[in-house]
PDB file of C-alpha atoms and ligand atoms in Angstrom:
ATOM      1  CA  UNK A   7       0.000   0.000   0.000  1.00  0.00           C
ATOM      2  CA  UNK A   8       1.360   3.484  -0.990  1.00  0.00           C
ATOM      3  CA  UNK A   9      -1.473   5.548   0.812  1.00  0.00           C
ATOM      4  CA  UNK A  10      -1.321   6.826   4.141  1.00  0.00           C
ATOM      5  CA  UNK A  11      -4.522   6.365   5.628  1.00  0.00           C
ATOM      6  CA  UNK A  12      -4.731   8.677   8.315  1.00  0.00           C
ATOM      7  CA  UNK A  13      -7.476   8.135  11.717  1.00  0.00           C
ATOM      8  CA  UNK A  14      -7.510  11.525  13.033  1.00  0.00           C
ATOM      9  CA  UNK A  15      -5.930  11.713  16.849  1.00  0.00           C
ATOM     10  CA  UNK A  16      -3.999  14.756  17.830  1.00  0.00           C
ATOM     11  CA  UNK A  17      -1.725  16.393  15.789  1.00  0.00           C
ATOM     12  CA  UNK A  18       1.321  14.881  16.079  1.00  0.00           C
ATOM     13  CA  UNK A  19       0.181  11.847  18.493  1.00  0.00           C
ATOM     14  CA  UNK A  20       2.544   8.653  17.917  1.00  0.00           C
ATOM     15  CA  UNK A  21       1.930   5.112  19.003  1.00  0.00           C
ATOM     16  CA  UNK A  22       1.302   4.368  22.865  1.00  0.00           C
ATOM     17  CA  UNK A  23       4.366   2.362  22.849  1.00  0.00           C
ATOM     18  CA  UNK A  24       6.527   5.461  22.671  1.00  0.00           C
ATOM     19  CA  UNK A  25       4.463   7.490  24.537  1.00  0.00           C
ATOM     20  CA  UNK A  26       5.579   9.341  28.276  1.00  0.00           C
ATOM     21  CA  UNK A  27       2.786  11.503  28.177  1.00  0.00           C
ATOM     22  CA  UNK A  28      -0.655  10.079  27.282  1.00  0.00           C
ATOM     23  CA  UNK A  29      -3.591  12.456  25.645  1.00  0.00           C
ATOM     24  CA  UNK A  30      -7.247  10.761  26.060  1.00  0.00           C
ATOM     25  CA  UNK A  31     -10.444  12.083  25.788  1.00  0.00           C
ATOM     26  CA  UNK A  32     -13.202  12.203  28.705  1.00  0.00           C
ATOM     27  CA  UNK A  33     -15.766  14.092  26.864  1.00  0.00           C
ATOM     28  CA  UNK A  34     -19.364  13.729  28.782  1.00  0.00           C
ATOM     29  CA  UNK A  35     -21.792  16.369  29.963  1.00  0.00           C
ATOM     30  CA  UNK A  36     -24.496  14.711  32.346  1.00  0.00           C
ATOM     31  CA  UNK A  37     -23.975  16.816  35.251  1.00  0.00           C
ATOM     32  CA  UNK A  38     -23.684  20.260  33.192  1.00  0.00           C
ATOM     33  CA  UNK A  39     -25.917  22.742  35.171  1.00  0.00           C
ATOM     34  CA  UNK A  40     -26.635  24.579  32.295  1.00  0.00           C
ATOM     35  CA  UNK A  41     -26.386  24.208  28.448  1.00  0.00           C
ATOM     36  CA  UNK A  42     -24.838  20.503  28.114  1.00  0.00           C
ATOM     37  CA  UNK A  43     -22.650  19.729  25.005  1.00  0.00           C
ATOM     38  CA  UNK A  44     -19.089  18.978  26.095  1.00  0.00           C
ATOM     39  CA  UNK A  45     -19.745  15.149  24.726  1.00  0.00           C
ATOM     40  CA  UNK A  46     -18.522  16.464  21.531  1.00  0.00           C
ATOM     41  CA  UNK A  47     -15.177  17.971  22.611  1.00  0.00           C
ATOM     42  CA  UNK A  48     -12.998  15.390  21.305  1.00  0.00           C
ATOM     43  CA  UNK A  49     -13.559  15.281  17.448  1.00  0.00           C
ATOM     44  CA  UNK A  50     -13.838  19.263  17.466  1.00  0.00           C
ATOM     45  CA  UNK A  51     -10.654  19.116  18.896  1.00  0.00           C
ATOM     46  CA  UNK A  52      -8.576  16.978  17.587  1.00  0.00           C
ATOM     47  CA  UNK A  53      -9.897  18.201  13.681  1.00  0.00           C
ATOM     48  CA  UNK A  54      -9.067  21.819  15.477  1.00  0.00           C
ATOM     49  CA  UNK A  55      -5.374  20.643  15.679  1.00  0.00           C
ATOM     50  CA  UNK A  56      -5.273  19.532  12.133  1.00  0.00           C
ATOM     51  CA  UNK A  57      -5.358  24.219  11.985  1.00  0.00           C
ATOM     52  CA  UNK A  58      -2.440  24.273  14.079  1.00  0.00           C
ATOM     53  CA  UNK A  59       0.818  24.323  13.705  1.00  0.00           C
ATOM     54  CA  UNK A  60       3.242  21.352  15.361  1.00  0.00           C
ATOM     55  CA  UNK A  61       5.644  24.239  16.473  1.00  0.00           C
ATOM     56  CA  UNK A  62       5.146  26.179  19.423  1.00  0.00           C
ATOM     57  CA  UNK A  63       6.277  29.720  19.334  1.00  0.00           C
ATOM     58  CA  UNK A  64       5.616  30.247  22.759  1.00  0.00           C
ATOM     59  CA  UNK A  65       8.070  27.337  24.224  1.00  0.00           C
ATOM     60  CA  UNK A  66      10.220  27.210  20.937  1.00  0.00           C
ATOM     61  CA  UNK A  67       9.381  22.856  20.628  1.00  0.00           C
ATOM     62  CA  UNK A  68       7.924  20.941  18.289  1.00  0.00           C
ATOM     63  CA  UNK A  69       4.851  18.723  19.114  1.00  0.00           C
ATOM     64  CA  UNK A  70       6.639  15.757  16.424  1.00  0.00           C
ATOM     65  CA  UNK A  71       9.737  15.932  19.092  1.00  0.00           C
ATOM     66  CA  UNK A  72       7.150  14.681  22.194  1.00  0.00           C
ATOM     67  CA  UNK A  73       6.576  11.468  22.732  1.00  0.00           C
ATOM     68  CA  UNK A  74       2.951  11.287  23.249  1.00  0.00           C
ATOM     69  CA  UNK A  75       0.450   9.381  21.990  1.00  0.00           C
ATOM     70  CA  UNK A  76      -3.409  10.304  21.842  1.00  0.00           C
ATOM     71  CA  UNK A  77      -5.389   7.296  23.046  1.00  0.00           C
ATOM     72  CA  UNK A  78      -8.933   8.850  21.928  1.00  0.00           C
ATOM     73  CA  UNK A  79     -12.132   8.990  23.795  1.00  0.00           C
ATOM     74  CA  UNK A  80     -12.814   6.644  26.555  1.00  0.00           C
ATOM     75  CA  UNK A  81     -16.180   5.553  25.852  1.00  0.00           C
ATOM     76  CA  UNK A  82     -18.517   7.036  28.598  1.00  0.00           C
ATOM     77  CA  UNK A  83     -22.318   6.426  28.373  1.00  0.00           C
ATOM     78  CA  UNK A  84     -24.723   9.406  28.622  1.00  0.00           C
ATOM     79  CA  UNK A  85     -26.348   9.733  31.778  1.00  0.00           C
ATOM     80  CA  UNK A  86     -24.690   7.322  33.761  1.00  0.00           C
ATOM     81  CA  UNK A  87     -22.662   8.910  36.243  1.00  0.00           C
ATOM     82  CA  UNK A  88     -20.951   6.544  38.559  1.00  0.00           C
ATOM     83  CA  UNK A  89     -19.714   4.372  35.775  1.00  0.00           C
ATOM     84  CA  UNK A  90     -18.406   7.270  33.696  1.00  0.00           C
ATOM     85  CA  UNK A  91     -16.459   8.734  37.258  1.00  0.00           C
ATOM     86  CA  UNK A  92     -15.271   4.777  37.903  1.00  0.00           C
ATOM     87  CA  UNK A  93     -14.583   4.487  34.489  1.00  0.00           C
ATOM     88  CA  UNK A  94     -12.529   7.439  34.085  1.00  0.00           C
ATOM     89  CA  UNK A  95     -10.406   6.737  37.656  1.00  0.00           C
ATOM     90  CA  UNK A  96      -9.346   2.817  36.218  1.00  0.00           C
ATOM     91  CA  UNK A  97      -8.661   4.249  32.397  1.00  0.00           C
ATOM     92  CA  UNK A  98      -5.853   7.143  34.291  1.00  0.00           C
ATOM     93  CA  UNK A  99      -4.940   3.816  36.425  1.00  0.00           C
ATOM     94  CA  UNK A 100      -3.884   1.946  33.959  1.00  0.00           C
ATOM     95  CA  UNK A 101      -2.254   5.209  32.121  1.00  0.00           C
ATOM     96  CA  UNK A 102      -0.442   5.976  34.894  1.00  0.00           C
ATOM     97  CA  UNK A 103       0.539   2.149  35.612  1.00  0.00           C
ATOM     98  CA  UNK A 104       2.386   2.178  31.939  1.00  0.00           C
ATOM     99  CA  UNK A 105       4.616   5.226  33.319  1.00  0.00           C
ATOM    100  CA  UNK A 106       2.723   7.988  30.981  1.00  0.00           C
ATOM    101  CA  UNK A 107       1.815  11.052  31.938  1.00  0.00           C
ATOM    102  CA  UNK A 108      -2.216  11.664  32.025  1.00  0.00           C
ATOM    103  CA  UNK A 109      -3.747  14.627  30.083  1.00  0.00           C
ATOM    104  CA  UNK A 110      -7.383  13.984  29.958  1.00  0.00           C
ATOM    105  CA  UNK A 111      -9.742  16.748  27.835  1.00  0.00           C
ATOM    106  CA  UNK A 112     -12.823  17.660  26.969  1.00  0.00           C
ATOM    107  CA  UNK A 113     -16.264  17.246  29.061  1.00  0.00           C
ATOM    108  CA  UNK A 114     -17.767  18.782  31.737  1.00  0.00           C
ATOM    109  CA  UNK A 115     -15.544  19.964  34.580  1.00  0.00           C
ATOM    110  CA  UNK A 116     -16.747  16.726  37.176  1.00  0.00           C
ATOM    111  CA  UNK A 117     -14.994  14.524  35.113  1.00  0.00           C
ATOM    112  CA  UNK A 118     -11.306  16.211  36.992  1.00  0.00           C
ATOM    113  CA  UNK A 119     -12.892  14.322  40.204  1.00  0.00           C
ATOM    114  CA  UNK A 120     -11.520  10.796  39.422  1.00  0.00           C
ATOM    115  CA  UNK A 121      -8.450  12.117  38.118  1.00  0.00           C
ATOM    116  CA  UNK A 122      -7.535  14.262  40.732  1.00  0.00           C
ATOM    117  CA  UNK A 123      -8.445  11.723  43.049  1.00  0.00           C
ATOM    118  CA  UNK A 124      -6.055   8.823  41.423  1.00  0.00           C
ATOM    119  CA  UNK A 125      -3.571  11.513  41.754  1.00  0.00           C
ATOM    120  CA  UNK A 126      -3.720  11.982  45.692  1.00  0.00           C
ATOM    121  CA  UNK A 127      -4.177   8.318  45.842  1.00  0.00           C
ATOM    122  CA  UNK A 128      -0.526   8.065  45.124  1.00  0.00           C
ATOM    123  CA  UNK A 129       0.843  11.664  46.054  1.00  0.00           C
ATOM    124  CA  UNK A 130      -0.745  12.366  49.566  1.00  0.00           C
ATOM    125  CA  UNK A 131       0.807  16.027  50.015  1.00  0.00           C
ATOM    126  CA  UNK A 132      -0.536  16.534  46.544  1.00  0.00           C
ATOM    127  CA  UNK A 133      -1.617  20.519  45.501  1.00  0.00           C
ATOM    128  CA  UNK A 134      -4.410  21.377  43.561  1.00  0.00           C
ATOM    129  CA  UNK A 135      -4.372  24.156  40.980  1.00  0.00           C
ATOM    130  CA  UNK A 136      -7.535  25.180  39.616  1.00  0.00           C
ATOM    131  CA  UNK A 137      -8.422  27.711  36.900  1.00  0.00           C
ATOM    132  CA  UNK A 138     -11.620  28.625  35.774  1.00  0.00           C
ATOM    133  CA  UNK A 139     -14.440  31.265  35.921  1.00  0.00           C
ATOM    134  CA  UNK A 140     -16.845  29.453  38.728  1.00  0.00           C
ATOM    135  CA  UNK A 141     -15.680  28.302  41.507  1.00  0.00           C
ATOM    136  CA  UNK A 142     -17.203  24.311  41.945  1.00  0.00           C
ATOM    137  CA  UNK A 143     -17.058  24.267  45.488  1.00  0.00           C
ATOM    138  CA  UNK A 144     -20.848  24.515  46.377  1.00  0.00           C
ATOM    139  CA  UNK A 145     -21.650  21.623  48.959  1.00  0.00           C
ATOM    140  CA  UNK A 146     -24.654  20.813  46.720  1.00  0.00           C
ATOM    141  CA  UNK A 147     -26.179  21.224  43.854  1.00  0.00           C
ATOM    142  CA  UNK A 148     -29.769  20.448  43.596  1.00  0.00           C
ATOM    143  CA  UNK A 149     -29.064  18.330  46.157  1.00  0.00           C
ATOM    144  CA  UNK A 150     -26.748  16.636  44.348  1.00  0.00           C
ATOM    145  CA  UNK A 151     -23.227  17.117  45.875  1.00  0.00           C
ATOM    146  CA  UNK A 152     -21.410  15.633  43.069  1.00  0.00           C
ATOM    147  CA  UNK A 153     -21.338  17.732  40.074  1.00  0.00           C
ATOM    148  CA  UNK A 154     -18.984  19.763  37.905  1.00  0.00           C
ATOM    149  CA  UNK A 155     -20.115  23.100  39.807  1.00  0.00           C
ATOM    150  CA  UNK A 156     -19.803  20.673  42.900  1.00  0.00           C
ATOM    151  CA  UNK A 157     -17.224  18.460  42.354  1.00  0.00           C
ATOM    152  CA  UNK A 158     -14.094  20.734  43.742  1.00  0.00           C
ATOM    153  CA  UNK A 159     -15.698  20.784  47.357  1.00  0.00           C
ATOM    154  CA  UNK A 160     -15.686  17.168  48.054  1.00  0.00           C
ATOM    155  CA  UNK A 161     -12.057  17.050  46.703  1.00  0.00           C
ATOM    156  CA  UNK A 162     -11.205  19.678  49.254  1.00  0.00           C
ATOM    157  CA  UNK A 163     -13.259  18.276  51.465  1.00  0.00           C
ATOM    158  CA  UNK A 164     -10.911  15.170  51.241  1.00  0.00           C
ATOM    159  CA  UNK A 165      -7.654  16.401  50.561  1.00  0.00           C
ATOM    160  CA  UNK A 166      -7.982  19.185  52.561  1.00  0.00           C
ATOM    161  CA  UNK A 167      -8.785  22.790  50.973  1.00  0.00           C
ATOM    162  CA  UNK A 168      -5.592  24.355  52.245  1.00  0.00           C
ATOM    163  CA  UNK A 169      -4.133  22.065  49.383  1.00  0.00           C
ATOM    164  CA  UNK A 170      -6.088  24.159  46.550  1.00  0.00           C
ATOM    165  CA  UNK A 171      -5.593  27.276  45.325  1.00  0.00           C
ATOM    166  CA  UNK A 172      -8.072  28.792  42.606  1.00  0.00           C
ATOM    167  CA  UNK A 173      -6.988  31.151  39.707  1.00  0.00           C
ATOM    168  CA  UNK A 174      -9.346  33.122  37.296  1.00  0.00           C
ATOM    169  CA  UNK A 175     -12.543  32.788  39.616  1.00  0.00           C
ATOM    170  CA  UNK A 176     -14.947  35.289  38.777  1.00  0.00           C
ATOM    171  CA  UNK A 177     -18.262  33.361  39.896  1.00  0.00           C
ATOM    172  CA  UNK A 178     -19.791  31.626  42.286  1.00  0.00           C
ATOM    173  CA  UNK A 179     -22.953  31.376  45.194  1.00  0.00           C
ATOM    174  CA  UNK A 180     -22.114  33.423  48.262  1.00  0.00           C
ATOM    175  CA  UNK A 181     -21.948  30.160  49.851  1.00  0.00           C
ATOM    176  CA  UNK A 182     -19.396  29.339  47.576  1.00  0.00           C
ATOM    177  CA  UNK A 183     -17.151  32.771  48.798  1.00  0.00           C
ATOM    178  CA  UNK A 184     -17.724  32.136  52.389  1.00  0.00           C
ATOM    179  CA  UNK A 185     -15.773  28.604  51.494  1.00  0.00           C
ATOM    180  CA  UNK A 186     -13.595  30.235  49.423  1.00  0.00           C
ATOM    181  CA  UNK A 187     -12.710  32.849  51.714  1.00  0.00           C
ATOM    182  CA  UNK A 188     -12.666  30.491  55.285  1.00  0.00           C
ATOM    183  CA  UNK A 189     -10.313  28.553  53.346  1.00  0.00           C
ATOM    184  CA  UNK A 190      -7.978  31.570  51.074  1.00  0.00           C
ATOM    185  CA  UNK A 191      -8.276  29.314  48.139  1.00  0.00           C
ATOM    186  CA  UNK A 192      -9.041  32.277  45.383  1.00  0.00           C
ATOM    187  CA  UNK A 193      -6.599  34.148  43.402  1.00  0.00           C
ATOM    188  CA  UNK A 194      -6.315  36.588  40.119  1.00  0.00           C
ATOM    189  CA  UNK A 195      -5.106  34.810  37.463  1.00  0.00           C
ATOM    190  CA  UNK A 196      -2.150  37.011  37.395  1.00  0.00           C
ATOM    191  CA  UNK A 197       1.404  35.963  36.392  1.00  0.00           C
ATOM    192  CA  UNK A 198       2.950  37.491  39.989  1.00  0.00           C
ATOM    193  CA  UNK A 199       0.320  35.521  42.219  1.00  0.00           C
ATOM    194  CA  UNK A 200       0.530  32.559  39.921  1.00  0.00           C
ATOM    195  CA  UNK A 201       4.314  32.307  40.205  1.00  0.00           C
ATOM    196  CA  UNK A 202       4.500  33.088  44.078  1.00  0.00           C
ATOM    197  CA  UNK A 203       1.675  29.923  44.787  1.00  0.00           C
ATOM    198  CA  UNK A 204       4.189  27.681  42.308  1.00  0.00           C
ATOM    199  CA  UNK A 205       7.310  28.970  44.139  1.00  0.00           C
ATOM    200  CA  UNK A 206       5.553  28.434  47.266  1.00  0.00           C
ATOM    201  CA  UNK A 207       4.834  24.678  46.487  1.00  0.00           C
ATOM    202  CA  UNK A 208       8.188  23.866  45.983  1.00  0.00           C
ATOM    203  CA  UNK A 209       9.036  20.217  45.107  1.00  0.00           C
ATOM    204  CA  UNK A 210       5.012  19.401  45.937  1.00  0.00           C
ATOM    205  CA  UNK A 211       3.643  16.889  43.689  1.00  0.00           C
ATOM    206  CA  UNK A 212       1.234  19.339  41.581  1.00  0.00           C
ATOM    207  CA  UNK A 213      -2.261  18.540  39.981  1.00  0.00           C
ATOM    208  CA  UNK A 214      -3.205  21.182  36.818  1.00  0.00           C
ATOM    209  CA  UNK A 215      -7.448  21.135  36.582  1.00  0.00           C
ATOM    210  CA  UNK A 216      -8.406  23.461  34.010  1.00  0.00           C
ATOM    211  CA  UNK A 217     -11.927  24.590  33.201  1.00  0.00           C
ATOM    212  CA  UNK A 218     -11.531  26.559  29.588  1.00  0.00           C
ATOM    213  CA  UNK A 219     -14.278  29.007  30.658  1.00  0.00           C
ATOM    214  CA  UNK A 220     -11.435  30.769  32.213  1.00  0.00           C
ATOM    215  CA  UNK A 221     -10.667  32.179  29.578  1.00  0.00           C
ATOM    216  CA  UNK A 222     -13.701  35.291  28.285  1.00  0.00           C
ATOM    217  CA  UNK A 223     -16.310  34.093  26.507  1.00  0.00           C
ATOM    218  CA  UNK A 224     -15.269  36.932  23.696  1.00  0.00           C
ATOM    219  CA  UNK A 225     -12.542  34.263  22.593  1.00  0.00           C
ATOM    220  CA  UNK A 226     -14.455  30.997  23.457  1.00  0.00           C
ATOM    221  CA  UNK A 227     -17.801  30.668  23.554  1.00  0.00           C
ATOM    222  CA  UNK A 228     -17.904  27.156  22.951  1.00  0.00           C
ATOM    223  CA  UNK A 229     -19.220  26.067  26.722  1.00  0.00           C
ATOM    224  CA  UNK A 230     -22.135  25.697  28.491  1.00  0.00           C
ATOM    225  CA  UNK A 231     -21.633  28.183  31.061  1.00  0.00           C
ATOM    226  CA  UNK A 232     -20.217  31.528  29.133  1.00  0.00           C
ATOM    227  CA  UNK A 233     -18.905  34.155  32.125  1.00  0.00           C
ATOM    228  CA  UNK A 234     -17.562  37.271  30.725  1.00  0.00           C
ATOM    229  CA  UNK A 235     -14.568  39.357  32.217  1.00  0.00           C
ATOM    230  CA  UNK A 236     -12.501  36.383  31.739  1.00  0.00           C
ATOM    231  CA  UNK A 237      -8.749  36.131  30.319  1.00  0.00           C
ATOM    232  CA  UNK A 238      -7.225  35.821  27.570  1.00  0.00           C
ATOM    233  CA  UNK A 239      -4.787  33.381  25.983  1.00  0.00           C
ATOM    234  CA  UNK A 240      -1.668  35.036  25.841  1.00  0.00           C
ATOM    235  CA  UNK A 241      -2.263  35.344  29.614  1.00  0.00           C
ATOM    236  CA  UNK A 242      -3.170  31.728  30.224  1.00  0.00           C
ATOM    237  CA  UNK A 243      -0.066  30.099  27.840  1.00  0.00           C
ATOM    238  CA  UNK A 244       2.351  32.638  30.658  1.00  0.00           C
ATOM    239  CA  UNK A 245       0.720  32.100  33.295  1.00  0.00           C
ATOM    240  CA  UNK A 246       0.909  27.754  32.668  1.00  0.00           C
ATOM    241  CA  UNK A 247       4.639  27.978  31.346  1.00  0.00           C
ATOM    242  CA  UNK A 248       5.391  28.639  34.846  1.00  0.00           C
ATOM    243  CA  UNK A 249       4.541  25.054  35.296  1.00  0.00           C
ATOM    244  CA  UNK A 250       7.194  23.878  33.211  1.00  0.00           C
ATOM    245  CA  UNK A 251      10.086  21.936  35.164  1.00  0.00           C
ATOM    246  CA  UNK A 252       7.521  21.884  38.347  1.00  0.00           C
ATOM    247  CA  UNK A 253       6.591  18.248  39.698  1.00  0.00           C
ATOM    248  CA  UNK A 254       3.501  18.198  37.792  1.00  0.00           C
ATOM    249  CA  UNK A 255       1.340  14.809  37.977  1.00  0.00           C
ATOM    250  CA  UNK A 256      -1.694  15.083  35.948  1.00  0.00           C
ATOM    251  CA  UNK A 257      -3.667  17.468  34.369  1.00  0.00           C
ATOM    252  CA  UNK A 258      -6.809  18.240  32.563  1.00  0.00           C
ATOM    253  CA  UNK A 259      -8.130  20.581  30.025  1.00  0.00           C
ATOM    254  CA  UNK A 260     -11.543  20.546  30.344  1.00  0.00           C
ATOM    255  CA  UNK A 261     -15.053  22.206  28.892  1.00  0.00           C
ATOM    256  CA  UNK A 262     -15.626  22.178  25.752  1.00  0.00           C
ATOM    257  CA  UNK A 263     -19.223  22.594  24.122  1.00  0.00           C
ATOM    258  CA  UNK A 264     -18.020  22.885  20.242  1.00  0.00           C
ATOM    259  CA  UNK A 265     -21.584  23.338  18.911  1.00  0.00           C
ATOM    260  CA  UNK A 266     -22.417  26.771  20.785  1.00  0.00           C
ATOM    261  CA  UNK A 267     -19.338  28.126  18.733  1.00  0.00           C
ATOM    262  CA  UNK A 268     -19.701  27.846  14.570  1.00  0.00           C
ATOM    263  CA  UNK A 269     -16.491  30.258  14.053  1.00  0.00           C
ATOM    264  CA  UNK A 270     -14.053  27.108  16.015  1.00  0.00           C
ATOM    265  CA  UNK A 271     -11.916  29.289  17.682  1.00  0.00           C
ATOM    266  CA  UNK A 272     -12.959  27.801  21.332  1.00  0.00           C
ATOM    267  CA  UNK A 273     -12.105  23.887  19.569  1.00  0.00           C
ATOM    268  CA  UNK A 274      -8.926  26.171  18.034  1.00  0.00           C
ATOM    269  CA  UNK A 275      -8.229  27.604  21.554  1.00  0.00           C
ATOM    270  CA  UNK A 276      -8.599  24.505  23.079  1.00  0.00           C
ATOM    271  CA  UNK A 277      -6.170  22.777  20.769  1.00  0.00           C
ATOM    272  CA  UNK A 278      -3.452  25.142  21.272  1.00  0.00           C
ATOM    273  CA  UNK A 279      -3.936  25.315  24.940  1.00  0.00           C
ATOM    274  CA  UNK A 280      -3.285  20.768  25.022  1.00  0.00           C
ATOM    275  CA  UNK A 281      -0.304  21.513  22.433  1.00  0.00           C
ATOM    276  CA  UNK A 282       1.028  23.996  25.403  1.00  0.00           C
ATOM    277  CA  UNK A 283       0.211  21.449  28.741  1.00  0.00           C
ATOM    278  CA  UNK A 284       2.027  18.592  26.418  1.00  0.00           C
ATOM    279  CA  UNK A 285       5.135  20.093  25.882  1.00  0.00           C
ATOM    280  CA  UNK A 286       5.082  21.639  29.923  1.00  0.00           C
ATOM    281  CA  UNK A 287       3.869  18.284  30.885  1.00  0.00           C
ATOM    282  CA  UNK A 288       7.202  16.471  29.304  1.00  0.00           C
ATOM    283  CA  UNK A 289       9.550  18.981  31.286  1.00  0.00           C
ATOM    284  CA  UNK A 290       7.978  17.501  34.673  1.00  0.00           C
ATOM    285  CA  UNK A 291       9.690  15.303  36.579  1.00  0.00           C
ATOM    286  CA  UNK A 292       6.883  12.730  36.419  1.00  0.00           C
ATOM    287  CA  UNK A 293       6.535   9.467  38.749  1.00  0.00           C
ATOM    288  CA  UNK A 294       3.669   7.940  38.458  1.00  0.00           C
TER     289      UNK A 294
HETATM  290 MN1   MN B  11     -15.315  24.245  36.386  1.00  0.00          MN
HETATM  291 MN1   MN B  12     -16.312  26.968  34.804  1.00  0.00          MN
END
């Protein structure tokens, strides 16, 4: 055969037997509070990185020079939300049991819960970063305490919330700011309070959850819960560079609705954004 026939992972993804760092899709939306969608992340995204290029100007590498390997959507069923969660926490298992490096993406922001939780299962004086618009640390939502506008609360509430620190928050119940303030978790998304939290950490064993709606709705409005004054992405690609070399142990890129955005950009943004955490995630010193 002379073709290549081509199955469309990640730009630049090579086999998973010469992968460190391991790309996989978690794209499911049962819990979204508002418009649902992020079940569709992972095509939009991966055709989104067919636009971009393998070279990053930003850290001056090549995506063809990383070994990772794109694994492609773990197959979670709609509406069934224990099995997607238990799912999710044996797929990064078994990721993280090869030696790779876990980068899930895609769905709704309660999907980070497994992950975050395999990655204090192993690193007990793990720290949390979080960045996104909301806050997720209401004890309940509809009486449901288990959600993605939930789901950061009963990680705190296990790990301890003096082991999270939230960046970009712009919304949230007052309940929510009572938490967040008890506990000093928030933060501006500012390159200065960013790098004195990562200095501060030192050799910690660091977890990256981020929600995309971080960034302002101007540049992506592909998610279910659009909160303007957000960021933009020069500001997110500094602000996450100061990552690179750090202990990092997993991360997540998460919240992607492609349909509520027919221009692409937010399947463009969030792309460029996984091209970025790849090439900071192979500078970590990474023990699974
Ligand atoms: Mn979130
Ligand atoms: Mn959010």
């Amino acid at each position: 055969m002379t073709h290549e026939f081509v199955i469309p992972l990640f730009l630049g993804s090579r086999s998973p037997e010469e992968a460190k760092i391991a790309l996989f899709g978690t794209c499911w939306d049962g819990t979204s509070s508002f418009k649902a969608g992020s079940r569709f992340a992972g095509y939009a995204v991966r055709e989104a990185s067919y636009g971009m290029e393998e070279f990053s100007f930003y850290q001056q590498e090549s995506l063809l020079e990383i070994p990772f390997t794109d694994y492609g959507d773990l197959f979670l069923p709609p509406g069934q939300k224990e099995r997607a969660l238990s799912d999710i926490a044996s797929a990064v298992n078994e990721i993280k049991s090869k030696g790779q490096f876990p980068i899930a993406f895609g769905g709704e922001h309660l999907l980070a819960y497994p992950l975050i939780m395999s990655a204090w299962e192993t690193h007990k004086n793990l720290a949390v970063i979080h960045v996104d618009a909301h806050a997720d640390i209401r004890p309940d939502l509809w009486d449901d305490p288990l959600t993605h506008a939930t789901f950061l609360g009963r990680i705190g509430d296990q790990i301890g919330f003096e082991n999270i620190k939230q960046f970009g928050i712009r919304s949230g119940s007052k309940e929510e700011w009572k938490i967040a303030k008890h506990f000093d978790t928030i933060r501006p998304f500012t390159i200065d309070a960013l790098k004195s939290h990562i200095d501060s950490l030192g050799n910690r064993p660091i977890y990256l959850t981020l929600d995309m709606d971080v960034l302002d709705p101007s540049l992506y409005p592909g998610t279910g819960t659009p909160e303007p004054g957000g960021i933009f992405w020069d500001v997110l690609i500094e602000g996450l560079k100061l990552l690179r070399g750090k202990y990092l142990v997993g991360m997540d890129c998460l919240e992607l609705s492609p349909h509520y955005d027919s221009t692409g950009v937010s399947a463009q943004a969030m792309a460029k954004t996984l091209r970025e955490m790849i090439m900071i995630a192979n500078t970590s010193a990474f023990q699974p």
